[in-house]
Amino acid sequence: QVQLVESGGGLVQAGGSLRLSCAASGSILSINAMGWYRQAPGKQRELVARITDGGSTNYADSVRGRFTISRDNAKNTVYLQMSSLKPEDTAVYYCNADVWTIFARRNDYWGQGTRVTVSS
């Protein structure tokens, strides 16, 4: 099994910053892409940012220039540095990882989510 554990969410004022972390552990052989998604109340889950094992990144238009995704392959950890936060960034943020397990299976895994609330 593979577990993703997120941390770093919380309450912040508009214009502030937060850094999310997500550590993967368990029966991991290798991790392909890792990403962050978010789901606001009453809305569908959406991609925020994604990073490949080679370091290529892509971002949602709404966060490009304000958020930065990075990863530490040695630690199986992905980060999301969020700056210039806006009230519309309020959501539950979920970590995602595309993992090859030691059992030669490739699966998609999700974290439990961490809540980010941006007050105006």
PDB file of C-alpha atoms in Angstrom:
ATOM      1  CA  GLN A   1       0.000   0.000   0.000  1.00  0.00           C
ATOM      2  CA  VAL A   2       0.946   3.608  -0.516  1.00  0.00           C
ATOM      3  CA  GLN A   3       0.026   6.496   1.749  1.00  0.00           C
ATOM      4  CA  LEU A   4       0.097  10.210   1.009  1.00  0.00           C
ATOM      5  CA  VAL A   5       0.108  12.524   3.999  1.00  0.00           C
ATOM      6  CA  GLU A   6      -0.444  16.241   3.487  1.00  0.00           C
ATOM      7  CA  SER A   7       0.380  19.049   5.877  1.00  0.00           C
ATOM      8  CA  GLY A   8       0.613  22.814   5.917  1.00  0.00           C
ATOM      9  CA  GLY A   9      -2.959  23.955   5.434  1.00  0.00           C
ATOM     10  CA  GLY A  10      -4.608  26.566   7.602  1.00  0.00           C
ATOM     11  CA  LEU A  11      -6.143  30.004   7.793  1.00  0.00           C
ATOM     12  CA  VAL A  12      -4.376  32.942   6.191  1.00  0.00           C
ATOM     13  CA  GLN A  13      -5.310  36.469   5.224  1.00  0.00           C
ATOM     14  CA  ALA A  14      -5.566  37.516   1.610  1.00  0.00           C
ATOM     15  CA  GLY A  15      -2.145  38.331   0.246  1.00  0.00           C
ATOM     16  CA  GLY A  16      -0.464  35.886   2.567  1.00  0.00           C
ATOM     17  CA  SER A  17       1.459  32.692   1.905  1.00  0.00           C
ATOM     18  CA  LEU A  18       1.282  29.030   2.830  1.00  0.00           C
ATOM     19  CA  ARG A  19       3.401  26.023   1.989  1.00  0.00           C
ATOM     20  CA  LEU A  20       1.800  22.620   1.594  1.00  0.00           C
ATOM     21  CA  SER A  21       3.750  19.391   1.833  1.00  0.00           C
ATOM     22  CA  CYS A  22       2.825  15.861   0.846  1.00  0.00           C
ATOM     23  CA  ALA A  23       4.954  12.868   1.744  1.00  0.00           C
ATOM     24  CA  ALA A  24       4.435   9.513   0.074  1.00  0.00           C
ATOM     25  CA  SER A  25       5.355   6.295   1.829  1.00  0.00           C
ATOM     26  CA  GLY A  26       4.774   2.580   1.595  1.00  0.00           C
ATOM     27  CA  SER A  27       5.355   0.070  -1.177  1.00  0.00           C
ATOM     28  CA  ILE A  28       6.879   2.538  -3.612  1.00  0.00           C
ATOM     29  CA  LEU A  29       9.174   1.548  -6.427  1.00  0.00           C
ATOM     30  CA  SER A  30       9.065   4.901  -8.176  1.00  0.00           C
ATOM     31  CA  ILE A  31       6.798   7.909  -8.518  1.00  0.00           C
ATOM     32  CA  ASN A  32       5.929   9.415 -11.861  1.00  0.00           C
ATOM     33  CA  ALA A  33       3.972  12.650 -11.704  1.00  0.00           C
ATOM     34  CA  MET A  34       2.842  14.245  -8.458  1.00  0.00           C
ATOM     35  CA  GLY A  35       0.296  16.963  -8.213  1.00  0.00           C
ATOM     36  CA  TRP A  36      -2.004  19.128  -6.181  1.00  0.00           C
ATOM     37  CA  TYR A  37      -5.724  19.407  -6.755  1.00  0.00           C
ATOM     38  CA  ARG A  38      -8.318  21.409  -4.884  1.00  0.00           C
ATOM     39  CA  GLN A  39     -12.020  21.297  -4.296  1.00  0.00           C
ATOM     40  CA  ALA A  40     -13.984  24.306  -3.156  1.00  0.00           C
ATOM     41  CA  PRO A  41     -17.451  23.969  -1.635  1.00  0.00           C
ATOM     42  CA  GLY A  42     -20.005  23.185  -4.305  1.00  0.00           C
ATOM     43  CA  LYS A  43     -17.388  22.841  -7.024  1.00  0.00           C
ATOM     44  CA  GLN A  44     -15.620  19.987  -8.762  1.00  0.00           C
ATOM     45  CA  ARG A  45     -12.092  19.003  -7.924  1.00  0.00           C
ATOM     46  CA  GLU A  46      -9.630  20.787 -10.172  1.00  0.00           C
ATOM     47  CA  LEU A  47      -5.962  20.535 -10.975  1.00  0.00           C
ATOM     48  CA  VAL A  48      -3.829  23.198  -9.329  1.00  0.00           C
ATOM     49  CA  ALA A  49      -0.323  22.137 -10.316  1.00  0.00           C
ATOM     50  CA  ARG A  50       1.523  19.049 -11.438  1.00  0.00           C
ATOM     51  CA  ILE A  51       5.175  18.047 -11.657  1.00  0.00           C
ATOM     52  CA  THR A  52       6.738  15.091 -13.449  1.00  0.00           C
ATOM     53  CA  ASP A  53       9.587  12.991 -12.140  1.00  0.00           C
ATOM     54  CA  GLY A  54      11.816  14.954 -14.488  1.00  0.00           C
ATOM     55  CA  GLY A  55      10.719  18.265 -13.028  1.00  0.00           C
ATOM     56  CA  SER A  56       8.402  19.517 -15.764  1.00  0.00           C
ATOM     57  CA  THR A  57       5.532  21.515 -14.329  1.00  0.00           C
ATOM     58  CA  ASN A  58       2.134  22.771 -15.345  1.00  0.00           C
ATOM     59  CA  TYR A  59      -0.250  25.058 -13.524  1.00  0.00           C
ATOM     60  CA  ALA A  60      -3.863  26.089 -13.612  1.00  0.00           C
ATOM     61  CA  ASP A  61      -4.228  29.533 -15.157  1.00  0.00           C
ATOM     62  CA  SER A  62      -5.746  30.810 -11.925  1.00  0.00           C
ATOM     63  CA  VAL A  63      -2.592  30.126  -9.905  1.00  0.00           C
ATOM     64  CA  ARG A  64       0.207  30.567 -12.441  1.00  0.00           C
ATOM     65  CA  GLY A  65       2.694  33.115 -11.171  1.00  0.00           C
ATOM     66  CA  ARG A  66       1.474  32.836  -7.576  1.00  0.00           C
ATOM     67  CA  PHE A  67       1.982  29.141  -6.773  1.00  0.00           C
ATOM     68  CA  THR A  68       5.107  27.044  -7.214  1.00  0.00           C
ATOM     69  CA  ILE A  69       5.202  23.257  -7.167  1.00  0.00           C
ATOM     70  CA  SER A  70       8.400  21.374  -6.391  1.00  0.00           C
ATOM     71  CA  ARG A  71       9.430  17.906  -5.297  1.00  0.00           C
ATOM     72  CA  ASP A  72      12.176  16.099  -3.469  1.00  0.00           C
ATOM     73  CA  ASN A  73      12.512  12.729  -5.138  1.00  0.00           C
ATOM     74  CA  ALA A  74      14.788  11.396  -2.416  1.00  0.00           C
ATOM     75  CA  LYS A  75      12.051  12.051   0.137  1.00  0.00           C
ATOM     76  CA  ASN A  76       9.082  11.172  -2.120  1.00  0.00           C
ATOM     77  CA  THR A  77       7.672  14.549  -1.187  1.00  0.00           C
ATOM     78  CA  VAL A  78       5.926  17.234  -3.184  1.00  0.00           C
ATOM     79  CA  TYR A  79       5.466  20.836  -2.095  1.00  0.00           C
ATOM     80  CA  LEU A  80       3.175  23.655  -3.075  1.00  0.00           C
ATOM     81  CA  GLN A  81       4.325  27.151  -2.209  1.00  0.00           C
ATOM     82  CA  MET A  82       1.315  29.441  -2.364  1.00  0.00           C
ATOM     83  CA  SER A  83       1.783  33.209  -2.385  1.00  0.00           C
ATOM     84  CA  SER A  84      -0.478  36.199  -2.921  1.00  0.00           C
ATOM     85  CA  LEU A  85      -3.368  34.082  -1.755  1.00  0.00           C
ATOM     86  CA  LYS A  86      -6.895  35.138  -2.622  1.00  0.00           C
ATOM     87  CA  PRO A  87     -10.220  34.240  -1.001  1.00  0.00           C
ATOM     88  CA  GLU A  88     -11.048  32.216  -4.115  1.00  0.00           C
ATOM     89  CA  ASP A  89      -8.109  29.927  -3.300  1.00  0.00           C
ATOM     90  CA  THR A  90     -10.107  28.649  -0.324  1.00  0.00           C
ATOM     91  CA  ALA A  91     -10.568  24.910  -0.758  1.00  0.00           C
ATOM     92  CA  VAL A  92      -9.502  21.500   0.411  1.00  0.00           C
ATOM     93  CA  TYR A  93      -6.196  20.714  -1.284  1.00  0.00           C
ATOM     94  CA  TYR A  94      -5.438  17.124  -2.220  1.00  0.00           C
ATOM     95  CA  CYS A  95      -2.121  15.567  -3.101  1.00  0.00           C
ATOM     96  CA  ASN A  96      -1.966  13.046  -5.925  1.00  0.00           C
ATOM     97  CA  ALA A  97       0.771  10.659  -7.019  1.00  0.00           C
ATOM     98  CA  ASP A  98       1.146   8.305  -9.956  1.00  0.00           C
ATOM     99  CA  VAL A  99       3.084   5.435  -8.398  1.00  0.00           C
ATOM    100  CA  TRP A 100       4.786   2.260  -9.541  1.00  0.00           C
ATOM    101  CA  THR A 101       4.625  -0.079  -6.556  1.00  0.00           C
ATOM    102  CA  ILE A 102       7.094  -2.780  -5.663  1.00  0.00           C
ATOM    103  CA  PHE A 103       4.454  -5.233  -6.847  1.00  0.00           C
ATOM    104  CA  ALA A 104       4.872  -3.969 -10.405  1.00  0.00           C
ATOM    105  CA  ARG A 105       1.520  -2.212 -10.384  1.00  0.00           C
ATOM    106  CA  ARG A 106       0.936   1.365 -11.393  1.00  0.00           C
ATOM    107  CA  ASN A 107      -1.758   3.159  -9.395  1.00  0.00           C
ATOM    108  CA  ASP A 108      -3.038   6.618  -8.677  1.00  0.00           C
ATOM    109  CA  TYR A 109      -3.053   7.606  -5.011  1.00  0.00           C
ATOM    110  CA  TRP A 110      -4.657  10.483  -3.134  1.00  0.00           C
ATOM    111  CA  GLY A 111      -4.028  12.129   0.184  1.00  0.00           C
ATOM    112  CA  GLN A 112      -6.756  12.848   2.702  1.00  0.00           C
ATOM    113  CA  GLY A 113      -6.779  16.560   1.949  1.00  0.00           C
ATOM    114  CA  THR A 114      -5.730  19.656   3.832  1.00  0.00           C
ATOM    115  CA  ARG A 115      -7.956  22.686   4.188  1.00  0.00           C
ATOM    116  CA  VAL A 116      -6.813  26.119   3.117  1.00  0.00           C
ATOM    117  CA  THR A 117      -8.942  29.105   4.085  1.00  0.00           C
ATOM    118  CA  VAL A 118      -8.109  32.585   2.839  1.00  0.00           C
ATOM    119  CA  SER A 119      -9.915  35.421   4.572  1.00  0.00           C
ATOM    120  CA  SER A 120     -10.561  38.757   2.895  1.00  0.00           C
TER     121      SER A 120
END
